[in-house]
mmCIF file of C-alpha atoms and ligand atoms in Angstrom:
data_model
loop_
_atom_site.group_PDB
_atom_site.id
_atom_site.type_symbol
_atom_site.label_atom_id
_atom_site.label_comp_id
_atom_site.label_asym_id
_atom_site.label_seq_id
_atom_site.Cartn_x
_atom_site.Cartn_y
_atom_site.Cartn_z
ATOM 1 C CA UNK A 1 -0.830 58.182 25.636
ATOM 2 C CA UNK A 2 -1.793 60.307 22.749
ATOM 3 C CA UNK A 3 -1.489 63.954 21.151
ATOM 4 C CA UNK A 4 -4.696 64.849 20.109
ATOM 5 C CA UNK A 5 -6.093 68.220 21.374
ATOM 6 C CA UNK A 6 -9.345 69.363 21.186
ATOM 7 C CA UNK A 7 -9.457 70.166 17.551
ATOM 8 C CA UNK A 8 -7.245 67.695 16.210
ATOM 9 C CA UNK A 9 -8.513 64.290 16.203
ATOM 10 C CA UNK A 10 -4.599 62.727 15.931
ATOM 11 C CA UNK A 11 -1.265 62.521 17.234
ATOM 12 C CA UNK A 12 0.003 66.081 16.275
ATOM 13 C CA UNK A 13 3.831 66.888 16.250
ATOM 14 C CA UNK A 14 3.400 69.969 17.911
ATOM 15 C CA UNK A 15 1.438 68.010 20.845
ATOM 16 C CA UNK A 16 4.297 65.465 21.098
ATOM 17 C CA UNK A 17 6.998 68.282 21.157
ATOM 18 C CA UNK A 18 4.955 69.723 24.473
ATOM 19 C CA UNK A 19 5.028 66.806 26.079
ATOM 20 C CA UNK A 20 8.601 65.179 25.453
ATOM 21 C CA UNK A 21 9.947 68.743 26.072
ATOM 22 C CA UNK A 22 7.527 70.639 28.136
ATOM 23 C CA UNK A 23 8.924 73.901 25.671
ATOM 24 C CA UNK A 24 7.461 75.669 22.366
ATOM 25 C CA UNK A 25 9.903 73.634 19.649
ATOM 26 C CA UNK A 26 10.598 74.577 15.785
ATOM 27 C CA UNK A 27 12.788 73.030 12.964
ATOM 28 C CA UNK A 28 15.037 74.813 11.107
ATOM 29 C CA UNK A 29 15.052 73.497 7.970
ATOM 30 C CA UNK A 30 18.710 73.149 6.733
ATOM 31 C CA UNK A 31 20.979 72.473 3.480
ATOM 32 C CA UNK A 32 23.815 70.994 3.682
ATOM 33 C CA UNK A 33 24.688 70.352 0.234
ATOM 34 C CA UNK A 34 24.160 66.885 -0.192
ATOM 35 C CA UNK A 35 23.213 65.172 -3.326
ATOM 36 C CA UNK A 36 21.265 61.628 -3.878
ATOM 37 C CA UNK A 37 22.664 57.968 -4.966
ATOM 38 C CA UNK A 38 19.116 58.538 -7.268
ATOM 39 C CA UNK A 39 20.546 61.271 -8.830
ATOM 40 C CA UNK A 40 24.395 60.666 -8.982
ATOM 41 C CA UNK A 41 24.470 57.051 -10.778
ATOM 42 C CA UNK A 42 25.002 55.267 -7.488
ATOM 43 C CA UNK A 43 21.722 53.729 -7.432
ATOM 44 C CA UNK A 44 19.938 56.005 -10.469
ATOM 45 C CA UNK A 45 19.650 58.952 -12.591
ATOM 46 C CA UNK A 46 17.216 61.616 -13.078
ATOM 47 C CA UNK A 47 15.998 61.433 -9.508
ATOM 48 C CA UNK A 48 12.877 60.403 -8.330
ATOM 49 C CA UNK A 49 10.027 62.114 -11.231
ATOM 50 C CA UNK A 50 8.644 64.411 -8.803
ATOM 51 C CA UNK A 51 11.666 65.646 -7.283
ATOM 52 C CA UNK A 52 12.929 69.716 -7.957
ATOM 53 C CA UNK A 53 16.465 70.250 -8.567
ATOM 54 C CA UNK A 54 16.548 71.090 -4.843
ATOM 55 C CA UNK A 55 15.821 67.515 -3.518
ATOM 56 C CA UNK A 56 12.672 68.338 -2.178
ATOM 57 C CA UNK A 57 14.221 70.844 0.110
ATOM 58 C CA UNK A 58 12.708 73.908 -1.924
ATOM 59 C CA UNK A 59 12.507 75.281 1.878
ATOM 60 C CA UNK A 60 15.776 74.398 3.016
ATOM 61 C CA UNK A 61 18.307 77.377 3.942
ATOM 62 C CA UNK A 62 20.340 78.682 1.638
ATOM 63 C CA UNK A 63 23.210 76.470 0.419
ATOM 64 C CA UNK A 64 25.318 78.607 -0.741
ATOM 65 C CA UNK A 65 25.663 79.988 3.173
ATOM 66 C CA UNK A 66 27.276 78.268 6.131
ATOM 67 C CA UNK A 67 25.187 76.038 8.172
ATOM 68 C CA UNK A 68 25.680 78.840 11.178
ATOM 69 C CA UNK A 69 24.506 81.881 8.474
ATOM 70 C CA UNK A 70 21.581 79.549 7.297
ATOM 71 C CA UNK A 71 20.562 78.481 11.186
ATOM 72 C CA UNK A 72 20.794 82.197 11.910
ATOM 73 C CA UNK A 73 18.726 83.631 9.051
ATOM 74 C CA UNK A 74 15.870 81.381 10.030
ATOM 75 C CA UNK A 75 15.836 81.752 13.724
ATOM 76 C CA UNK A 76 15.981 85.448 13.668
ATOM 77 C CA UNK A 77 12.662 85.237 11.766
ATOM 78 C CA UNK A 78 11.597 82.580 14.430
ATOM 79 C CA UNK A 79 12.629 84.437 17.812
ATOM 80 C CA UNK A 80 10.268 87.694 16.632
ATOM 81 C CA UNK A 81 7.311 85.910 16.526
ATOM 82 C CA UNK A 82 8.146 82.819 19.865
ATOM 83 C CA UNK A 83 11.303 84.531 21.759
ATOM 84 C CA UNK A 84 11.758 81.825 23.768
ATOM 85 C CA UNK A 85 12.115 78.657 21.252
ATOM 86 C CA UNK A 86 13.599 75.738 21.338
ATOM 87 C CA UNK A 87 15.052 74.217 18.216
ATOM 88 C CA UNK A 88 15.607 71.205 16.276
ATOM 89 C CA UNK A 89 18.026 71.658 13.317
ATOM 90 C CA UNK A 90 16.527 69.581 10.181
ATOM 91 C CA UNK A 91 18.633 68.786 7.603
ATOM 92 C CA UNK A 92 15.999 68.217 4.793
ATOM 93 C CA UNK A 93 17.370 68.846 0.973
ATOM 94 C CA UNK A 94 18.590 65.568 -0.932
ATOM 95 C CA UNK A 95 19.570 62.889 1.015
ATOM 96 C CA UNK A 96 21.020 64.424 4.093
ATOM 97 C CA UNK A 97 23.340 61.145 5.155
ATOM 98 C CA UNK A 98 25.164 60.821 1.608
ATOM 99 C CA UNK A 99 28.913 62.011 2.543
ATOM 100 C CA UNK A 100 31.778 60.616 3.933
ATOM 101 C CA UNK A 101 31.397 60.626 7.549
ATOM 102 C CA UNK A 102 33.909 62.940 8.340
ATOM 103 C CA UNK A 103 31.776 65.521 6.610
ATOM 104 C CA UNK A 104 28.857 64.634 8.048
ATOM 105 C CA UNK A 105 30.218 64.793 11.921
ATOM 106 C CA UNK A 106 31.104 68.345 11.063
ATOM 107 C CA UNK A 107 27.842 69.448 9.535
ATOM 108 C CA UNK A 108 25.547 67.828 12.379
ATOM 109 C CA UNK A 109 27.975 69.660 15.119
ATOM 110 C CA UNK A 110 28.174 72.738 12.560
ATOM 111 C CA UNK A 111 23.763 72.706 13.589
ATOM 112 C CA UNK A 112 23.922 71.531 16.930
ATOM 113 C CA UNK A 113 26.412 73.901 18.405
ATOM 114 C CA UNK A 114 24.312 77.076 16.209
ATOM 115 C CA UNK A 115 21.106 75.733 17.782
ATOM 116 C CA UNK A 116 22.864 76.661 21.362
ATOM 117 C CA UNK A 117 21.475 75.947 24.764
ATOM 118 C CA UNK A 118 18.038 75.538 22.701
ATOM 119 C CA UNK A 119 18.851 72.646 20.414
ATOM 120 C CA UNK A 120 16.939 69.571 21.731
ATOM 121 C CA UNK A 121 17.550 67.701 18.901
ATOM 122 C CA UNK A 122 18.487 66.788 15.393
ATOM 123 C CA UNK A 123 16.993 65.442 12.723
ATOM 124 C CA UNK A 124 18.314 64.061 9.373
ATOM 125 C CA UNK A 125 15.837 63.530 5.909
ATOM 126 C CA UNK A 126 17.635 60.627 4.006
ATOM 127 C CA UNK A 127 16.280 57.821 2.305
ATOM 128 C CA UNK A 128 16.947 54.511 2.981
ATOM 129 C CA UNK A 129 20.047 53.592 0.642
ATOM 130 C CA UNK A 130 21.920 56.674 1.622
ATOM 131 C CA UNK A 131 22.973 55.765 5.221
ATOM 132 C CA UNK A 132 25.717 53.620 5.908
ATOM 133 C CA UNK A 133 26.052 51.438 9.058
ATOM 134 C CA UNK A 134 28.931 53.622 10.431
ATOM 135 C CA UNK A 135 26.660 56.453 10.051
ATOM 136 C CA UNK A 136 23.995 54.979 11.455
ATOM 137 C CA UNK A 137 26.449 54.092 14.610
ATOM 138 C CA UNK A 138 27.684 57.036 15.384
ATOM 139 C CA UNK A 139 24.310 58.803 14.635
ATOM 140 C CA UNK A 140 23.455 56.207 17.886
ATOM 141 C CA UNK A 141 25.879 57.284 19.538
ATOM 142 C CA UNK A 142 24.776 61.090 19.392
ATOM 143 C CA UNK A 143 21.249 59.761 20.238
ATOM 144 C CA UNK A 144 22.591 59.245 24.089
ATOM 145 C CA UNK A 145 22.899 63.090 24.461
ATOM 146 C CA UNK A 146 20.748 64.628 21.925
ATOM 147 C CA UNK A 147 17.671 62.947 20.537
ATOM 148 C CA UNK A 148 18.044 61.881 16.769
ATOM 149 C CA UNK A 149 15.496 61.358 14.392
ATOM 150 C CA UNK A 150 15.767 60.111 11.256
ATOM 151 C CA UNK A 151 13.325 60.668 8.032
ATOM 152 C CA UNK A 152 13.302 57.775 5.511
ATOM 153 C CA UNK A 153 11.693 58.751 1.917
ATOM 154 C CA UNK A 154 9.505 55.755 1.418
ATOM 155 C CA UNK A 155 6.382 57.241 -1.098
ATOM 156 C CA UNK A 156 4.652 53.899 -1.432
ATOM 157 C CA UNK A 157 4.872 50.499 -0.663
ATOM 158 C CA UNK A 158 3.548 49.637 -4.010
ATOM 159 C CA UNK A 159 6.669 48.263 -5.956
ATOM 160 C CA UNK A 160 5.439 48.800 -9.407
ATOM 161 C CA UNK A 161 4.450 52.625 -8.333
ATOM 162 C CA UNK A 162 8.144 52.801 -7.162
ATOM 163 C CA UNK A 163 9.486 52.178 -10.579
ATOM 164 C CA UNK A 164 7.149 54.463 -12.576
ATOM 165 C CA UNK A 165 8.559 57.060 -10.288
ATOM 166 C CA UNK A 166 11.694 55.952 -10.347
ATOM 167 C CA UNK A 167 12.609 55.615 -6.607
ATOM 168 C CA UNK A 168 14.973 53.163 -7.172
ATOM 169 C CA UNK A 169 14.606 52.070 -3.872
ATOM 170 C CA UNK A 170 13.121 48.808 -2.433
ATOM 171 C CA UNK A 171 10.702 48.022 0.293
ATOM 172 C CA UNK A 172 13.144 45.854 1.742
ATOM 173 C CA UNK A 173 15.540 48.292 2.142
ATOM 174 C CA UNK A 174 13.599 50.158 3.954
ATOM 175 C CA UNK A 175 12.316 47.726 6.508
ATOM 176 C CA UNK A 176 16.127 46.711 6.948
ATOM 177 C CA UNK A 177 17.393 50.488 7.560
ATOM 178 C CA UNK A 178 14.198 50.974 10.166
ATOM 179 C CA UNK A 179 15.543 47.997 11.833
ATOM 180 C CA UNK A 180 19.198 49.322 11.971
ATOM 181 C CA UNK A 181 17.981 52.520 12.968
ATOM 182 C CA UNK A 182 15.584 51.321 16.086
ATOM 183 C CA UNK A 183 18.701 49.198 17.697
ATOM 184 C CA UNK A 184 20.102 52.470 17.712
ATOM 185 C CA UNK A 185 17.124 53.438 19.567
ATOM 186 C CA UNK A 186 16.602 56.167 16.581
ATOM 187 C CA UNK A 187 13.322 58.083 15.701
ATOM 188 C CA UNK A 188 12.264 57.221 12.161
ATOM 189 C CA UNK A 189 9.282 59.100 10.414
ATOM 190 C CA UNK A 190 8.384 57.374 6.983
ATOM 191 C CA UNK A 191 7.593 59.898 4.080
ATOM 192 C CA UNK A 192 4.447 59.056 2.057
ATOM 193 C CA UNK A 193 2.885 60.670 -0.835
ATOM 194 C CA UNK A 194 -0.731 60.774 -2.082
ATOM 195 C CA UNK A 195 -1.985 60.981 -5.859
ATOM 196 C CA UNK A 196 0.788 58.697 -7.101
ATOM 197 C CA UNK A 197 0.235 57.969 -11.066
ATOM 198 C CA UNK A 198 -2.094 55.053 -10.916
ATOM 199 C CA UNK A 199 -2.647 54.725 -7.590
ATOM 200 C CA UNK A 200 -6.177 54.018 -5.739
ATOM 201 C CA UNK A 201 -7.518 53.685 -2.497
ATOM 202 C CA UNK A 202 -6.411 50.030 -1.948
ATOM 203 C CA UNK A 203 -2.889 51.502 -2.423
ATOM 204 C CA UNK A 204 -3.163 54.017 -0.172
ATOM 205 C CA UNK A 205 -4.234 51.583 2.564
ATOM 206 C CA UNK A 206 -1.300 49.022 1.694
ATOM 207 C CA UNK A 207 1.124 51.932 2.294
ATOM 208 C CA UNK A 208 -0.256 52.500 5.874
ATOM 209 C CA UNK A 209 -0.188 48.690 6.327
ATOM 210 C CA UNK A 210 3.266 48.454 5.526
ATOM 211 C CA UNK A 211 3.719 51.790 7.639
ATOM 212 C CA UNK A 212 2.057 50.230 10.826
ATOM 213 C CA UNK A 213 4.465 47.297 10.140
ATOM 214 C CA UNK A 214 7.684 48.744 11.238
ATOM 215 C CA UNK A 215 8.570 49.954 14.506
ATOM 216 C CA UNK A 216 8.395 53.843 13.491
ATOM 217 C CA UNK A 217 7.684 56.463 15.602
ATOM 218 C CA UNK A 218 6.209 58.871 12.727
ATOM 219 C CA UNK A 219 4.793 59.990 9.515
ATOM 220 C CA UNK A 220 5.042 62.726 7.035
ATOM 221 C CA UNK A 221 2.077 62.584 4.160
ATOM 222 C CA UNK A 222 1.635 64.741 1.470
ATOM 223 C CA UNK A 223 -0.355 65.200 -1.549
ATOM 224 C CA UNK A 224 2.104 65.011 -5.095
ATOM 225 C CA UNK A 225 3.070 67.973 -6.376
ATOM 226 C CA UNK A 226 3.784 68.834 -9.683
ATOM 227 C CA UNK A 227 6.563 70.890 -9.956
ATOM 228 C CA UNK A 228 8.168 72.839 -13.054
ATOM 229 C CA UNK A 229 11.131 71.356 -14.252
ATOM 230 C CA UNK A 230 11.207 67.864 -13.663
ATOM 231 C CA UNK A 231 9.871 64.717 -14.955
ATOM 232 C CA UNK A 232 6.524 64.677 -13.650
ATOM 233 C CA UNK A 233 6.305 68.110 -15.484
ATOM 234 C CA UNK A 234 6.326 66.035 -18.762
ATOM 235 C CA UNK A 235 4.286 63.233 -17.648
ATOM 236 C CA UNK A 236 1.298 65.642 -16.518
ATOM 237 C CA UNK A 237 1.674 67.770 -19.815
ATOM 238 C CA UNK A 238 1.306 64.420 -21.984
ATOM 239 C CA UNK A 239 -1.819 63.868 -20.291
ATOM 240 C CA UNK A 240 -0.794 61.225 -17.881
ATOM 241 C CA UNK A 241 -0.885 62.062 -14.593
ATOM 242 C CA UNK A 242 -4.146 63.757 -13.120
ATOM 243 C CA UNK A 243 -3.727 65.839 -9.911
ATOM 244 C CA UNK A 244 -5.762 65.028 -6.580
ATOM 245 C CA UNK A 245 -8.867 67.439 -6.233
ATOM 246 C CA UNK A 246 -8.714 68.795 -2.354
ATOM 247 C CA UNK A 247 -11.720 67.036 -1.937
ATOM 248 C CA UNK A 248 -9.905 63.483 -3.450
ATOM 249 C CA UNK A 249 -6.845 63.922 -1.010
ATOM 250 C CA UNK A 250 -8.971 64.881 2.302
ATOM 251 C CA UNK A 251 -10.867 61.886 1.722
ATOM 252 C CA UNK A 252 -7.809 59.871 1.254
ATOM 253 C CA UNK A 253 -6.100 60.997 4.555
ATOM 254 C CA UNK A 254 -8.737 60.748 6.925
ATOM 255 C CA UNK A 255 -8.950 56.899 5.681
ATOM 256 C CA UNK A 256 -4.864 56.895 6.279
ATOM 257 C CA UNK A 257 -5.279 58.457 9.493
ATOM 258 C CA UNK A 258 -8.162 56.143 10.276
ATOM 259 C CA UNK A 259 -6.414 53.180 9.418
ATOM 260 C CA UNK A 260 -3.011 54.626 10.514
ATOM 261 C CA UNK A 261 -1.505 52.591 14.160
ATOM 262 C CA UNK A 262 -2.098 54.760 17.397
ATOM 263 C CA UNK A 263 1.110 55.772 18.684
ATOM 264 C CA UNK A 264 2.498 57.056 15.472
ATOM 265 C CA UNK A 265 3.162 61.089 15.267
ATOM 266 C CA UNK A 266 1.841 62.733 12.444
ATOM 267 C CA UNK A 267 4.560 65.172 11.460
ATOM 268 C CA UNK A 268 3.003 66.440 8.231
ATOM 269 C CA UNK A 269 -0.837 66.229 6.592
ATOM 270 C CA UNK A 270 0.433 68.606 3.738
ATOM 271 C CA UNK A 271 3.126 70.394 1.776
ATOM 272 C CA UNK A 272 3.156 73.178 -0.876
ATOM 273 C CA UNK A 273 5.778 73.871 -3.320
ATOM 274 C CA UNK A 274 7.270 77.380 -4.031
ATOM 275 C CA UNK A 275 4.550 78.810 -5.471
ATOM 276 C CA UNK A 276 6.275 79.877 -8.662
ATOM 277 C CA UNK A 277 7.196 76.297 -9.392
ATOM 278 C CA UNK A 278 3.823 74.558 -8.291
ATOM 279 C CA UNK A 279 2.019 73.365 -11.973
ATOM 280 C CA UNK A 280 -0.424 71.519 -9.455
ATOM 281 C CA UNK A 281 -2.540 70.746 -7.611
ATOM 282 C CA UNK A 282 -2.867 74.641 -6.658
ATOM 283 C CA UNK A 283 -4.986 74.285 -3.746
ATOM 284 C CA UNK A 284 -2.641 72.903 -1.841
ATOM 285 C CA UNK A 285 -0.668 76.564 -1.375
ATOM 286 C CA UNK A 286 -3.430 77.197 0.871
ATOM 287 C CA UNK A 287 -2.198 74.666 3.959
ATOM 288 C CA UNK A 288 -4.525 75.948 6.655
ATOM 289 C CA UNK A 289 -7.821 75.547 4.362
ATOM 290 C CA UNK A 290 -6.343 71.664 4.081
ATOM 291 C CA UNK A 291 -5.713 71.137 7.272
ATOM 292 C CA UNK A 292 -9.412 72.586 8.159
ATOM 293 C CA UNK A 293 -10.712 70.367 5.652
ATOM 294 C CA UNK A 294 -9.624 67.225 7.133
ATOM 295 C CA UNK A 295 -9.963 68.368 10.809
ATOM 296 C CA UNK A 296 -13.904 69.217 9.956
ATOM 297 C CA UNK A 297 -14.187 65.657 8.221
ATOM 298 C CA UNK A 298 -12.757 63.784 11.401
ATOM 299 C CA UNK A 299 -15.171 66.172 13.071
ATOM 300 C CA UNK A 300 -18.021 65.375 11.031
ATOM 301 C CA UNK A 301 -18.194 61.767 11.099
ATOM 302 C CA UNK A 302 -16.989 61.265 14.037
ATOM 303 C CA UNK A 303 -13.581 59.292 13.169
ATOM 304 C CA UNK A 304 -9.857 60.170 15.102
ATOM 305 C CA UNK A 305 -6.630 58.125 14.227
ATOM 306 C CA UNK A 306 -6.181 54.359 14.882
ATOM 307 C CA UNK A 307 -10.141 54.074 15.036
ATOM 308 C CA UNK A 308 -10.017 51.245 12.006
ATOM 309 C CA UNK A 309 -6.400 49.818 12.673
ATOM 310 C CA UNK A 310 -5.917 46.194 12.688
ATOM 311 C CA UNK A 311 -2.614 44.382 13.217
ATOM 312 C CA UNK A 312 -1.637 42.858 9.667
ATOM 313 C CA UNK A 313 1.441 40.883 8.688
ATOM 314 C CA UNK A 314 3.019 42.244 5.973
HETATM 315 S S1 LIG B 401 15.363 60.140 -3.056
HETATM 316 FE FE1 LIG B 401 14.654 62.145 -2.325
HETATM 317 S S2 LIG B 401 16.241 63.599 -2.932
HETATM 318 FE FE2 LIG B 401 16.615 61.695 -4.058
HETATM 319 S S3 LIG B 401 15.603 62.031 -6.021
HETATM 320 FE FE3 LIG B 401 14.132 60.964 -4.696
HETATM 321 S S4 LIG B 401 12.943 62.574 -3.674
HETATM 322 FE FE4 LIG B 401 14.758 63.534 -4.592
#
C-alpha cells in the first residue's frame, strides 16, 4: 500500500495519518527541557555545528511553561483553523529521552493525558545514544496502548561527515538502537540532512542506502541551515561551507526520494529556521515554493518514490 495522492508522487505523512487513523491528525511540537550527551560532556561538547542553542527545537513550545500550558497554547491555535483534531504530542527540542526515567514517565503522561480523548499517539525526537534500554522498554510497553514513534538524529551515514560536524555519534549505534527499538515494535523515522560540508551526490545516495537498510518506518530530510550563533555560523563566514541553491537541493531529493525504499513515510521534505536566526540558505523560509518545486520535478519527468530502489547490503 502506499500514500501518494494525486499531487504527491510519495508516501506523505499526512496520507499515512488518514489511513492508520481515518481522522485529520497534528503534532504538537513540545519542550520538555532536555539537554544532549553532545552538548553536556557525556559523549561531546559544543553540540552538533549546526545545532541552535534550542536543540533544533526552535519550534518547540515554550520551556519555560508546563507541558499542559505549552500543549494548550498550541492547540488553541490548532482547533480554530481543524475543530475536530486529533493529536500527537512531539517532544522535539534536544534529545527528548536524556533523563532519568522517572522524569521521563511523568513528562510523556504530562502530554498524553493534555492531548485528551484526541491523543493517538506520541512521539519522542532523540538520537541514538540518548535512550537507554529501560527507556526503550517501557517506551514498548506504552506502544501496546498508544502508538510510539521514535525519531533518531542520524544526518549522514558518511563517518568522516559525522566528525566535521561533530555528531559524535556512530553508524553503528544507530543500526543497534533501530534494532532495539523495532523488537519493541516502535516507529523509528531517521533524520537526514542535505548540503553537508563536503558532501556530493554519491553521499547523498549512501545515506538513503544505509536508510533503506534498517527496518524504519520513516524519514525526515532537510536542507542545512545556517543558523546565527553556532558553529556552522563561523565555518560559513570563513568561507567554508557553501549553502544549497533551491535548485541544488530539489535535485538532490527527488534522487533521495527516487532511490528511497517504498514503504517508508516521508515525514519532512523541508525545514526553515526562525527567520531572524536563518544566515542561509534563505529560500528555504518559503516551504510551499519547495515543496512545489520538487512535486513539479517528480511531475515533470515522470519519477515517484522507490522508482530506482535496489536492495543493497550495507
Ligand atoms: S544531537 Fe541533536 S540536539 Fe544534540 S547537538 Fe546534535 S542536533 Fe543538537
Amino acid at each position: 500500500m502506499n500514500y501518494f495522492t494525486k499531487d504527491k508522487r510519495y508516501n506523505t505523512l499526512t496520507e499515512y495519518y488518514k489511513s492508520k487513523f481515518n481522522h485529520k491528525v497534528a503534532k504538537i511540537n513540545l519542550n520538555g527541557s532536555f539537554t544532549c550527551p553532545n552538548r553536556d560532556g557525556k559523549k561531546g561538547y559544543g553540540g552538533c555545528t549546526f545545532c541552535s542553542s534550542l536543540g533544533s527545537g526552535d519550534f518547540a513550545g515554550d520551556k519555560d511553561k508546563s507541558i499542559l500550558e505549552q500543549f494548550i497554547d498550541i492547540k488553541t491555535i490548532m482547533e480554530k483553523k481543524w475543530p475536530d483534531i486529533y493529536y500527537i504530542p512531539y517532544f522535539q527540542a534536544n534529545s527528548s529521552t536524556y533523563k532519568p526515567l522517572d522524569e521521563l514517565k511523568k513528562l510523556y503522561s504530562e502530554a498524553i493525558k493534555a492531548a485528551g480523548d484526541k491523543c493517538v499517539g506520541l512521539d519522542i525526537a532523540t538520537r541514538a545514544d540518548a535512550i537507554t534500554d529501560e527507556c526503550i522498554k517501557y517506551l514498548g510497553e506504552l506502544n501496546k496502548s498508544i502508538p510510539v514513534t521514535v525519531e533518531l538524529g542520524l544526518q549522514t551515514s558518511n563517518e568522516k561527515t559525522g566528525i566535521l560536524i561533530n555528531r559524535c555519534i556512530t553508524n553503528q549505534e544507530v543500526i543497534d538502537c533501530v534494532k532495539k527499538l523495532r523488537c519493541e515494535n516502535i516507529e523509528v523515522v531517521i533524520h537526514i540532512i542535505n548540503g553537508l560540508p563536503g558532501e556530493a551526490k554519491k553521499d547523498y545516495l549512501n545515506t538513503i542506502d544505509f536508510v533503506n537498510s534498517l527496518d524504519i518506518q520513516g524519514i525526515k530530510l532537510h536542507s542545512l541551515l545556517i543558523l546565527k550563533n553556532t558553529k556552522m555560523e563561523e565555518e560559513y563566514k570563513n568561507g567554508l561551507i557553501s549553502p544549497l541553491s533551491l535548485s541544488q537541493y530539489v535535485d538532490i531529493v527527488v534522487d533521495e526520494i527516487c532511490h528511497l525504499r517504498d514503504d517508508i513515510i516521508i515525514h519532512r521534505l523541508s525545514a526553515d529556521g526562525k527567520i531572524d536566526d536563518l544566515i542561509e540558505p534563505k529560500w528555504t523560509i518559503k516551504k510551499l515554493v519547495v515543496m512545489n518545486e520538487i512535486d513539479k520535478k517528480l511531475r515533470r519527468e515522470n519519477l515517484y518514490q522507490g522508482i530506482y530502489y535496489k536492495k543493497k547490503e550495507i
